[in-house]
XYZ file of C-alpha atoms in Angstrom:
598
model
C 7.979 -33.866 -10.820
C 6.289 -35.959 -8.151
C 8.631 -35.408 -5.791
C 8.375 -30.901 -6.540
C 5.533 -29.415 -3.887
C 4.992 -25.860 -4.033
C 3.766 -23.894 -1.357
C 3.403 -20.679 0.693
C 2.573 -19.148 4.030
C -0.688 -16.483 4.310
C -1.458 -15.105 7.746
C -2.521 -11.711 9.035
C -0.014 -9.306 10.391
C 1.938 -10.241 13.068
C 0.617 -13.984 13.097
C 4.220 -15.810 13.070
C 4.753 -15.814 9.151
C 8.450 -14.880 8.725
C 9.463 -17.022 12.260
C 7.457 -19.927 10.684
C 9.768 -19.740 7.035
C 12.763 -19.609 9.543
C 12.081 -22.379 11.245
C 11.523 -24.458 8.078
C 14.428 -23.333 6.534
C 16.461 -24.665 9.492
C 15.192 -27.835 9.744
C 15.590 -28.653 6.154
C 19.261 -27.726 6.567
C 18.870 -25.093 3.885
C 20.505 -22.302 6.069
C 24.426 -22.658 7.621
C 24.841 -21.520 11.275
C 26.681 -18.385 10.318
C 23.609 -17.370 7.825
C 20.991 -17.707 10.691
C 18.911 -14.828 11.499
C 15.806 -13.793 12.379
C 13.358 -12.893 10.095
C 16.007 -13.948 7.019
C 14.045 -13.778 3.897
C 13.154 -10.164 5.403
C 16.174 -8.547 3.931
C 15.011 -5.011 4.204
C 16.050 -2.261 7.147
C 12.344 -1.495 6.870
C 10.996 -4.856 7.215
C 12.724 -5.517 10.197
C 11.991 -2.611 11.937
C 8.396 -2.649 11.132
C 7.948 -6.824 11.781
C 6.117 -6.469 8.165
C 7.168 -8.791 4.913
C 6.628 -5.736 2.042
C 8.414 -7.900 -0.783
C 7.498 -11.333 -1.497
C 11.031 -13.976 -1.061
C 10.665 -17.397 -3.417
C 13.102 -19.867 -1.546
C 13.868 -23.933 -2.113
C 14.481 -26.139 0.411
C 15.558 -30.114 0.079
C 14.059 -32.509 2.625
C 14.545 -36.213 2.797
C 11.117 -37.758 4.444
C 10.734 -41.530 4.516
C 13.964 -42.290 2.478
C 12.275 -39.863 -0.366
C 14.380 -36.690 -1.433
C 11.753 -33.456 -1.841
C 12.535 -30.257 -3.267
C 10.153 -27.859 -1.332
C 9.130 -24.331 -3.199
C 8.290 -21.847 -0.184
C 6.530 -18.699 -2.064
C 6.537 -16.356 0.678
C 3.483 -13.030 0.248
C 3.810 -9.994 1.838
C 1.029 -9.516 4.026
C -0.358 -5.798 4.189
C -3.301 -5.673 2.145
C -1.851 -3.017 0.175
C 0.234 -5.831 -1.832
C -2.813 -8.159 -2.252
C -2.368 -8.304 -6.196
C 1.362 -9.730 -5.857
C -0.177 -11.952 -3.048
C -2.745 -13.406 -5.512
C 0.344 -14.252 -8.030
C 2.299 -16.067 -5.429
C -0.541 -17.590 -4.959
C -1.491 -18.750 -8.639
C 2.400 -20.289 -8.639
C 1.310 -23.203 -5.682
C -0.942 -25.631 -4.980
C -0.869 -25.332 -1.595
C -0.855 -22.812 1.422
C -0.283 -22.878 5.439
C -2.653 -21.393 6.991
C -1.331 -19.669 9.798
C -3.232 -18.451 12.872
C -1.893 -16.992 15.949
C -3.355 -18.644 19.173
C -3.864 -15.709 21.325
C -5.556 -13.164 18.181
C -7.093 -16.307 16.518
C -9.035 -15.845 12.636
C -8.125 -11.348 11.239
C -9.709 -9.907 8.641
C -6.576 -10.391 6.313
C -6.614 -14.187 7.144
C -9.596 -14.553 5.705
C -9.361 -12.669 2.444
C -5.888 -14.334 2.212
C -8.000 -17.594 2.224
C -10.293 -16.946 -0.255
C -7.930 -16.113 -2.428
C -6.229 -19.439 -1.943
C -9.277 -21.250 -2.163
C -10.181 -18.960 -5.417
C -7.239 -21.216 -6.559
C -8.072 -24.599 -5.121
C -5.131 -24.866 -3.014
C -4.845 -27.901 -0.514
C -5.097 -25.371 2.649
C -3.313 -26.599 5.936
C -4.093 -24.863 8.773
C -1.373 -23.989 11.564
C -2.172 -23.201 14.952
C 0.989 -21.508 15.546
C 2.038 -19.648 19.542
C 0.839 -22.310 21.608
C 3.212 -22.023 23.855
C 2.201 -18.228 24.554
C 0.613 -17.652 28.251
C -2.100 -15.898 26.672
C -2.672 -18.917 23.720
C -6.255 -20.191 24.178
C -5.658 -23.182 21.835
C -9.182 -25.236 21.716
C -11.112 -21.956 21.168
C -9.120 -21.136 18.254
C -8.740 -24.635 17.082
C -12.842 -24.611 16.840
C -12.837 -21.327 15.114
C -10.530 -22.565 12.244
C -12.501 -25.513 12.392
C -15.854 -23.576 11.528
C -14.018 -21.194 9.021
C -12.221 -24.312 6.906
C -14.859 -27.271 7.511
C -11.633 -29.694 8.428
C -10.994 -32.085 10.971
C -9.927 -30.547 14.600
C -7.081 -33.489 14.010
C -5.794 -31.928 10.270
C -5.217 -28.317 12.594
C -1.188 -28.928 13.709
C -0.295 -26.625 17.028
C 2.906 -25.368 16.535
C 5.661 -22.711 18.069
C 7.551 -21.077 15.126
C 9.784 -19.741 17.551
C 10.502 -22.919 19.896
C 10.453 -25.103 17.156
C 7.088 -27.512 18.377
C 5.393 -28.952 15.655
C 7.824 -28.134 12.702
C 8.381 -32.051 11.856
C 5.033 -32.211 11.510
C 4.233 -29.398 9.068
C 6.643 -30.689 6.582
C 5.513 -33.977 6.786
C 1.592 -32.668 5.928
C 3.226 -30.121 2.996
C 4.685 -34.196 1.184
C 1.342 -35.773 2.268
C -1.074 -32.932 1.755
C -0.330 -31.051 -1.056
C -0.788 -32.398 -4.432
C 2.480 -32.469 -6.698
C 2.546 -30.104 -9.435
C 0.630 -31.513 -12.399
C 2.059 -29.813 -15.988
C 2.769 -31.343 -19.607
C 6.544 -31.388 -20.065
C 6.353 -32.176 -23.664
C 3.902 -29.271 -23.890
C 5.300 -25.148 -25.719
C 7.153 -23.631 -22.221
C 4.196 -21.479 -20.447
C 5.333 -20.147 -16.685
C 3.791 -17.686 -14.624
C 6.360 -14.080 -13.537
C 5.575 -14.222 -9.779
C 7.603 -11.710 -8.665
C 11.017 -9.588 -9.740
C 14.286 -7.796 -7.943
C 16.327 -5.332 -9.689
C 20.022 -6.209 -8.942
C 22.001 -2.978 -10.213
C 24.862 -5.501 -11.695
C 22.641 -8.192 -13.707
C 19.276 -5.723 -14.278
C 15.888 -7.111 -13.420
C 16.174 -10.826 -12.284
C 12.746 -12.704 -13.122
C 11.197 -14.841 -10.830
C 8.841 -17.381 -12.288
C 7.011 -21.200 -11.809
C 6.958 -23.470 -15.115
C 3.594 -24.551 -15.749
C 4.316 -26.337 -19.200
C 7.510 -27.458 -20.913
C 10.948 -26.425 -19.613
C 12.894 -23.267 -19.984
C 16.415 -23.590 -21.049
C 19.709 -21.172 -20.596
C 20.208 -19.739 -23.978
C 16.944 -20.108 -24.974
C 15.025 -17.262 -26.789
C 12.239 -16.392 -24.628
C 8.980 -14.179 -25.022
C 7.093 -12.156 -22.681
C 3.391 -12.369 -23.480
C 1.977 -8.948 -22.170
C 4.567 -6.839 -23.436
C 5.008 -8.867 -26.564
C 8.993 -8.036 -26.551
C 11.532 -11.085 -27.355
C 14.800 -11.671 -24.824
C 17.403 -14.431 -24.715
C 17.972 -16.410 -21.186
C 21.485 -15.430 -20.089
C 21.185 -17.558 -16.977
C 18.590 -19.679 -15.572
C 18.657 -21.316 -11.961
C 16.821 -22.213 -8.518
C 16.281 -20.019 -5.978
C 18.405 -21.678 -2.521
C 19.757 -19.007 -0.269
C 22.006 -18.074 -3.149
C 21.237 -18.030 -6.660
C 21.906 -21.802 -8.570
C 22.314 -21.401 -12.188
C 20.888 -24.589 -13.725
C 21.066 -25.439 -17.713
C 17.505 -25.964 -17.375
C 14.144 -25.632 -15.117
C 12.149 -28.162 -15.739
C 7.679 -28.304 -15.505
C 6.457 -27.505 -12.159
C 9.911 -25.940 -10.376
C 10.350 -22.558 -9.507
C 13.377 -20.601 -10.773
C 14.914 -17.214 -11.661
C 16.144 -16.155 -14.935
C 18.308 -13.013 -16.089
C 17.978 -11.529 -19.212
C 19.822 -8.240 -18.542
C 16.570 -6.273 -18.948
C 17.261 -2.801 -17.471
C 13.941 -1.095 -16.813
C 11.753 -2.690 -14.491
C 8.651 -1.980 -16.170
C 9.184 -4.742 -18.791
C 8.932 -7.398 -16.343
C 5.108 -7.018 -15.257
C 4.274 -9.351 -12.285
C 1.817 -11.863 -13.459
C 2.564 -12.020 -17.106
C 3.390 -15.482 -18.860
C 6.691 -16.257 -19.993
C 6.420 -18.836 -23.517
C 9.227 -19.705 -26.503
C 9.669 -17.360 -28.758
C 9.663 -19.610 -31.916
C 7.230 -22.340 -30.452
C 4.762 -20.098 -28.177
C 2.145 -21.439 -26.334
C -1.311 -20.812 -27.689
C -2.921 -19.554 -23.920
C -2.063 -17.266 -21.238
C -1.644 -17.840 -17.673
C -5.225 -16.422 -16.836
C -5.107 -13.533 -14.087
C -3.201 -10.747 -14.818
C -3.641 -7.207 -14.916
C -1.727 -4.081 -14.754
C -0.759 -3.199 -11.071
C -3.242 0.263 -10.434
C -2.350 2.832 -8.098
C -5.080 3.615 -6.109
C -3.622 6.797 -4.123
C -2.357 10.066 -5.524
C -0.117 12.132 -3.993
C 2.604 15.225 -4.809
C 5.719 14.871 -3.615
C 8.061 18.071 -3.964
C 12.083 18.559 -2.561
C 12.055 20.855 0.356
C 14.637 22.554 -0.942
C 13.597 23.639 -4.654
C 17.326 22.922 -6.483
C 17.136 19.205 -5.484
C 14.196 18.647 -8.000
C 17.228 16.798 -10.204
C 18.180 14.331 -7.195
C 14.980 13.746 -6.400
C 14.123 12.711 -9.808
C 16.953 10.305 -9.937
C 15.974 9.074 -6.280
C 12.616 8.166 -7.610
C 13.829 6.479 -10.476
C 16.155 4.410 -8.866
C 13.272 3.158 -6.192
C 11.198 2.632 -9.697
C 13.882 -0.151 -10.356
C 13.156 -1.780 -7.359
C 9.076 -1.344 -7.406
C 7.888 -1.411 -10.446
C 3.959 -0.211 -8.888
C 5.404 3.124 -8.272
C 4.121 5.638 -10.847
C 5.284 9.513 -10.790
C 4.864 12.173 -13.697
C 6.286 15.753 -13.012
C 3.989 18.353 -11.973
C 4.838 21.833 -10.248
C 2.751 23.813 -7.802
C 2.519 27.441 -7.056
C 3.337 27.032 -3.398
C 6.080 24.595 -3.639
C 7.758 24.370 -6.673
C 8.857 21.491 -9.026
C 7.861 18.226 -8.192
C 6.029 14.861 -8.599
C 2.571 13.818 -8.743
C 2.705 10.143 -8.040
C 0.558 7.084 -7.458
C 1.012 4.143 -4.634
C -0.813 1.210 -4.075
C -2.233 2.298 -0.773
C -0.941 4.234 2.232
C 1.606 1.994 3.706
C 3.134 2.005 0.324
C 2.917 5.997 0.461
C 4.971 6.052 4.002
C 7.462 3.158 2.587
C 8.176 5.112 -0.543
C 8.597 8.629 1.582
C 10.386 6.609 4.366
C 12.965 4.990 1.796
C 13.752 8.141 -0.019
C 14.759 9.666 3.103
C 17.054 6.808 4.204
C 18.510 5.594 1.251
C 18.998 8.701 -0.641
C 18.919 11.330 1.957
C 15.966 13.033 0.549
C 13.585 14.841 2.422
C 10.396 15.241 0.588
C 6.846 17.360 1.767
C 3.837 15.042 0.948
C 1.026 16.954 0.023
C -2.638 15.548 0.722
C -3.547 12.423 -0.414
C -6.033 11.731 -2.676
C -7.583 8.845 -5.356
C -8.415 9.165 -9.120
C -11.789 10.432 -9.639
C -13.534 9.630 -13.092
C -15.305 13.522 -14.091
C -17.734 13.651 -17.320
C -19.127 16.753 -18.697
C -22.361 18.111 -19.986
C -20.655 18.493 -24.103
C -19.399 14.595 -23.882
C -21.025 12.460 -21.190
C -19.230 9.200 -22.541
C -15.918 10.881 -22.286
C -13.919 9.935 -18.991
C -11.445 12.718 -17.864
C -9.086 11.101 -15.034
C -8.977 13.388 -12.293
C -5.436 12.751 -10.194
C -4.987 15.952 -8.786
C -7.952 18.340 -7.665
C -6.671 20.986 -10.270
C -7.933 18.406 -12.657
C -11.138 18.789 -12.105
C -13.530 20.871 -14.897
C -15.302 24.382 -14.277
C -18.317 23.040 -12.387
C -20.674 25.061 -15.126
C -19.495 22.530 -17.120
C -19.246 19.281 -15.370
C -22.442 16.775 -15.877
C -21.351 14.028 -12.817
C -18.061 12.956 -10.651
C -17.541 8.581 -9.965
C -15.481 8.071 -7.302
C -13.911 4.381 -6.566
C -15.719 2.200 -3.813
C -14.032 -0.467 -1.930
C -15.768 -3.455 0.148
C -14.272 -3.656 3.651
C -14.223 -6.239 5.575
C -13.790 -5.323 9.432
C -13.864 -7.783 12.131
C -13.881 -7.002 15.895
C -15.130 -8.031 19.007
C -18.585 -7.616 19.755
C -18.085 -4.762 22.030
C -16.866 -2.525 19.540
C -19.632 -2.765 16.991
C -20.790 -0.006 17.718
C -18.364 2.274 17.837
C -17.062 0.339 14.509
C -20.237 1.167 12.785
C -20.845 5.080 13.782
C -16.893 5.505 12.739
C -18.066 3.343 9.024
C -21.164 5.598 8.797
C -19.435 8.877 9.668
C -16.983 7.971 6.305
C -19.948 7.552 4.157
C -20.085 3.621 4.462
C -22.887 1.476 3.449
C -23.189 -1.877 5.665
C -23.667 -4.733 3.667
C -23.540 -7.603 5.862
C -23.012 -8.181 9.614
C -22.034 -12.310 10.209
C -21.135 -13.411 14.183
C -17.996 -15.692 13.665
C -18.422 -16.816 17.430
C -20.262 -15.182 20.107
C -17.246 -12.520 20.510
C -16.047 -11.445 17.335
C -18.135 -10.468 14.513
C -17.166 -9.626 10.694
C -18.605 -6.582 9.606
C -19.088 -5.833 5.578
C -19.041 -2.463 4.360
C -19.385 -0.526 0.715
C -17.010 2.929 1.074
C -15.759 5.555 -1.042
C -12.047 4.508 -1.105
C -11.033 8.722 -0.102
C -12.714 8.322 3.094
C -10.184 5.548 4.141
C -6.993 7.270 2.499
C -6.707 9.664 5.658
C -7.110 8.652 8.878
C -9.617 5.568 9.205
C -7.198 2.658 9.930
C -5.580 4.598 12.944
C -9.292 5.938 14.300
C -10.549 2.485 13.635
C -7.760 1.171 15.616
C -8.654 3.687 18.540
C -12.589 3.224 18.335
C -11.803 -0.566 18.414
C -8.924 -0.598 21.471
C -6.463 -2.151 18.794
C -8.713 -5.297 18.451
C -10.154 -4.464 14.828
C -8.764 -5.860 11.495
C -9.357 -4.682 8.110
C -9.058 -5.615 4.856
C -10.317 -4.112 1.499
C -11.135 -4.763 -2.386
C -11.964 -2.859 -5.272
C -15.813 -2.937 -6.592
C -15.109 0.088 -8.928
C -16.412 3.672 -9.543
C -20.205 4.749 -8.333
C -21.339 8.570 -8.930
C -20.982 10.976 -6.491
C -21.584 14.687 -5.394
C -17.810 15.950 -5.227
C -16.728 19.409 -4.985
C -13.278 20.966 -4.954
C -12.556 22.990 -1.619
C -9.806 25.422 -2.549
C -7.733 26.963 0.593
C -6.971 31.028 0.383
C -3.823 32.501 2.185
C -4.034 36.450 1.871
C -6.453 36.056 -1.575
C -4.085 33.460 -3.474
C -5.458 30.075 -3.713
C -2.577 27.718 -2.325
C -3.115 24.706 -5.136
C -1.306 21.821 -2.775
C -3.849 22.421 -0.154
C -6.785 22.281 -2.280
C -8.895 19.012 -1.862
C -11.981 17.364 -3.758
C -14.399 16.079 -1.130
C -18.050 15.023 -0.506
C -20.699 18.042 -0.394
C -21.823 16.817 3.111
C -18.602 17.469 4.912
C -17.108 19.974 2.683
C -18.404 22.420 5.013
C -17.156 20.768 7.996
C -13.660 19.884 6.592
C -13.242 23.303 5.085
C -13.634 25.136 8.446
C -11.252 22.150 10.651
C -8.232 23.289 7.521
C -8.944 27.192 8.171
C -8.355 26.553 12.168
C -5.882 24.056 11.936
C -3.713 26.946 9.401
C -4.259 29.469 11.940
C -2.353 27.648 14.817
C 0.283 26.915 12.291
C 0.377 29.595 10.366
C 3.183 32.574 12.295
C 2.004 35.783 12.376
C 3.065 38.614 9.945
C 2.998 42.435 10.076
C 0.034 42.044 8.254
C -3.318 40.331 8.912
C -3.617 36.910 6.642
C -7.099 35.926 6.220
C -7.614 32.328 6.001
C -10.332 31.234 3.276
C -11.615 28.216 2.606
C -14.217 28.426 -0.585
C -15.951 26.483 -3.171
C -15.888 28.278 -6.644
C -16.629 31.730 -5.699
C -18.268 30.895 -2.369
C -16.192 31.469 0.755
C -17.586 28.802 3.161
C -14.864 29.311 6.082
C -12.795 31.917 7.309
C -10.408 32.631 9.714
C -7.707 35.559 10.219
C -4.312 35.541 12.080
C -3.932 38.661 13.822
C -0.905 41.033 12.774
C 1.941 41.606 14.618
C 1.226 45.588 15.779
C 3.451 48.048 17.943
C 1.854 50.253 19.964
C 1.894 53.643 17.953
C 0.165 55.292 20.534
C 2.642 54.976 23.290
C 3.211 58.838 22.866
C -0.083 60.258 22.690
C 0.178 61.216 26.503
C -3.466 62.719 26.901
C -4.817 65.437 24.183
C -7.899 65.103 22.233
C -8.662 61.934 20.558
C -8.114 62.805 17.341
C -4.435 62.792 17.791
C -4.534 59.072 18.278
C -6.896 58.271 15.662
C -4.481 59.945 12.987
C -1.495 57.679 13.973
C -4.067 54.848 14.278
C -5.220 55.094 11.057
C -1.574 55.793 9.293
C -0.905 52.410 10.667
C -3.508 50.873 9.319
C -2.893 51.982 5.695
C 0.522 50.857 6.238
C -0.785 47.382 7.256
C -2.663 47.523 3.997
C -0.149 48.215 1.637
C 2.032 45.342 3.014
C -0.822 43.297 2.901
C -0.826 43.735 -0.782
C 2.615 42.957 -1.620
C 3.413 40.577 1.775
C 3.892 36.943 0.904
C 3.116 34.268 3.314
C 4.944 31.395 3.802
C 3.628 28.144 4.393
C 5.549 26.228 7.491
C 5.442 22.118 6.117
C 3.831 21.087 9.202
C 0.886 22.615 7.354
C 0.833 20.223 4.584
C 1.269 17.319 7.051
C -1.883 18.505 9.811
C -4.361 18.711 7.233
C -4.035 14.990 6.861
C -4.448 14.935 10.470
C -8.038 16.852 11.455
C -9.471 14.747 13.705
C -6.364 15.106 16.141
């Protein structure tokens, strides 16, 4: 066991993570020639494309140092903050973390939450100055900032090119000296923590886990401590490039095991794995059920592919267990799916997938977060509101809690302003305002998580030339003054369009949806007025002109009358087609209203 070290790589976006694990894996000759890529534990279209890890890669390396052989656990997270609860799990499996930070951006917003989280967990943190050989790298100054944010030595930061290689030797040789070995009792009841799991469609859901007590054997019967439910280990191994069944995994290695579970809902990241006959008495402390924190309806363009679509999403269920969908249908569009994502990446990854691996294009109506509603008869009584149709009568509705999140924005000093008017504007409440160094400054804020679902990290991104980061956590539900803005085409309330938002800008919002419809919106033979209304109160309206031939084209002089008669036959004709003309919605419609600010 002295000779296991466990580790894994946090960074910010774009900070060298997945060139870093390639580099490692090379020099520990854990990679052949003809499997050398870039970006290899990557093994998804998406993830390449993007430059973004979305699923977290366990890999083992062997590495002789001083006439010692190591076995070397590399954890790898994914980085978006969206995935920061499978993070903190592949975090809870090490003991120790690289630190990396890019020499040209130096210390993000996700770097540092990333870091707390690893120091939540007292792991031995070495930091990794990592681009130095970039034009733009501004090494010292970065060195000192990592310096201020860790309390270390300037000589414990190691400089280092993931992509020309400088500096590798030495991170290995500070993951043997630096990080403590695993420390477990091996005569102890088997307890290991489920850091992550794949779905392989010819084994079912592999398991991928770190023994913190005991061993775990193949053969053995095994229990699952969340779900409660018994399985026997068909196959147990390490995790190289391939799979390596093993007869046994011994305290303080990483492994997978198969047990030919089909459904990927059994396997629940952070749950403890134990013997079913001799089970351990505790836990591994940390885990919770993975929450969706956006809503959103997702309906086939086409209504007869409901079906596929239904077997699309449960095959990308197999593969990501924090996807949740029930069936829901909508008046404007059909059959469909109401479902829930862990944020809005994971939104445009699951819409973005079902188009490329199963051909399936989807409309995405608007976004939105669970609401907690109580009413006058039972104020203790939570109703979950998911979908604005949710929502009670407002006679009868005694308060609305809406989730808050603390962000954590930092940017240079020139853009605090701009930062803070874009914060305020989406109903944020600073907190704290801290000056890392003269330039860059972390701002803290308290915000209604719906105010970031839209458009924030893109505006923020303008307001801040690209130079902001952000991060978020949960700080759960506050009361708020929510109302339900419906959207009227023609007198019929279109229920995908209708949205529950703060009193303040339901005005505002209300009238942007009505004028953004009307561009979109082709014209009839028929006026359509556009409504937007709360209740019974119409608080916007706009009206897309019919389409009208010129009736009077004959009338050739005469007395007026003659052209008020045809004049007004037209008009009752526009009428009566207004009463049985339907109006249909183009999808561009669904998509805009996500985009008002534009």
């Amino acid at each position: 066991m002295k000779n296991i070290r466990n580790f894994c790589i946090i960074a910010h976006i774009d900070h060298g993570k997945s060139t870093l694990a390639d580099r490692l894996l090379d020099s520990t000759g854990s990679v052949t020639d003809r499997e050398k890529q870039e970006q290899l534990l990557d093994n998804m279209d998406l993830e390449r494309e993007r430059g973004i890890t979305i699923k977290s890669h366990a890999i083992q390396m062997d590495y002789t140092y001083k006439g010692e052989q190591y076995i070397l656990n590399l954890i790898d997270t994914p980085g978006h903050v969206d995935f920061s609860y499978e993070v903190s799990r592949s975090i809870a499996a090490c003991e120790g973390a690289l630190l990396v930070v890019d020499a040209a951006q130096s210390i993000q917003a996700q770097t540092i939450s990333n870091l707390y989280l690893a120091l939540e967990n007292d792991l031995e943190i070495i930091p990794v100055l990592n681009k130095v050989d970039l034009p733009s790298a501004n090494p010292e100054e970065v060195t000192d900032d990592i310096v201020d944010l860790l309390g270390c030595d300037s000589s414990d930061v190691i400089p280092a090119s993931a992509k020309t290689g400088i500096g590798i030797d030495e991170i290995l040789a500070a993951i043997i000296e630096r990080i403590p070995p695993p420390s477990g009792k091996v005569d102890a009841p088997l307890r290991a923590l489920i850091f992550d799991s794949v779905y392989n469609p010819f084994r079912g859901v592999e398991t991928y886990f770190r023994v913190i007590n005991g061993s775990i054997k193949k053969g053995q019967n095994i229990k699952f401590v969340a779900t409660n439910k018994n399985y026997f280990a068909d196959e147990v191994g390490t995790l190289k490039l391939k799979q390596l069944p093993k007869n046994e995994i011994k305290t303080g290695d990483v492994g997978y095991l198969i047990t030919g579970i089909k459904e990927a809902k059994e396997v629940k990241v952070g749950d403890t794995i134990t013997d079913a006959k001799n089970p351990t008495t505790e836990a591994v402390p940390g885990f919770e059920d993975v929450k969706p924190m956006v809503f959103a309806g997702i309906y086939p363009v086409d209504t007869e592919d409901y079906e596929d679509l239904r077997a699309s999403m449960e095959k990308l269920q197999l593969n990501d267990a924090s996807l949740v969908f029930v069936p829901e249908s909508s008046a404007a569009l059909g059959f469909g799916f109401r479902c829930g994502f862990l944020g809005m990446l994971h939104l445009e990854i699951i819409q973005e997938r079902l188009e490329r691996e199963f051909d399936m294009t989807v409309i995405t109506t608007v976004p939105n977060v669970s609401y907690h509603a109580y009413t006058h008869k039972n104020r203790d009584q939570v109703i979950l509101v998911n979908n604005p149709s949710d929502l009670p009568e407002p006679s009868s509705l005694d308060r609305v809690e809406e989730p808050y999140i603390k962000a954590t924005i930092i940017t240079k000093a020139d853009f605090v302003g701009p930062v803070m008017s874009l914060c305020i504007e989406k109903r944020g409440q600073i907190t704290n305002q801290t000056y890392l160094t003269p330039e860059r400054v972390e701002l803290s804020f308290d915000m209604p998580l719906a105010e970031i679902v839209f458009d924030f990290y893109d505006r923020l991104k303008t307001v801040s030339k690209g130079y902001a980061s952000f991060d978020y956590s949960p700080i759960g539900m506050r009361p708020s003054k929510l109302v339900k803005v419906d959207v009227l085409l023609n007198g019929n309330v279109v229920d995908a369009l209708s949205a529950l938002l703060h009193v303040d800008n339901a005005y505002d919002i209300g009238k942007k949806m009505c004028e953004k419809l009307k561009e979109l919106i082709p014209r009839q033979q028929f006026d359509i007025p556009i409504q937007a209304a709360i209740g019974a109160k119409i608080i916007a309206r706009e009206t897309v002109k019919a389409l009208r031939k010129d009736v009077t084209a004959k009338c050739y002089g005469g007395d007026i009358s003659r052209k008020r008669k045809l004049l007004e036959k037209q008009k009752k004709g526009k009428k009566r087609m207004r009463q049985v003309g339907n109006v249909e919605i183009p999808q561009e419609a669904f998509m805009a209203v996500l985009k008002l600010n534009d």
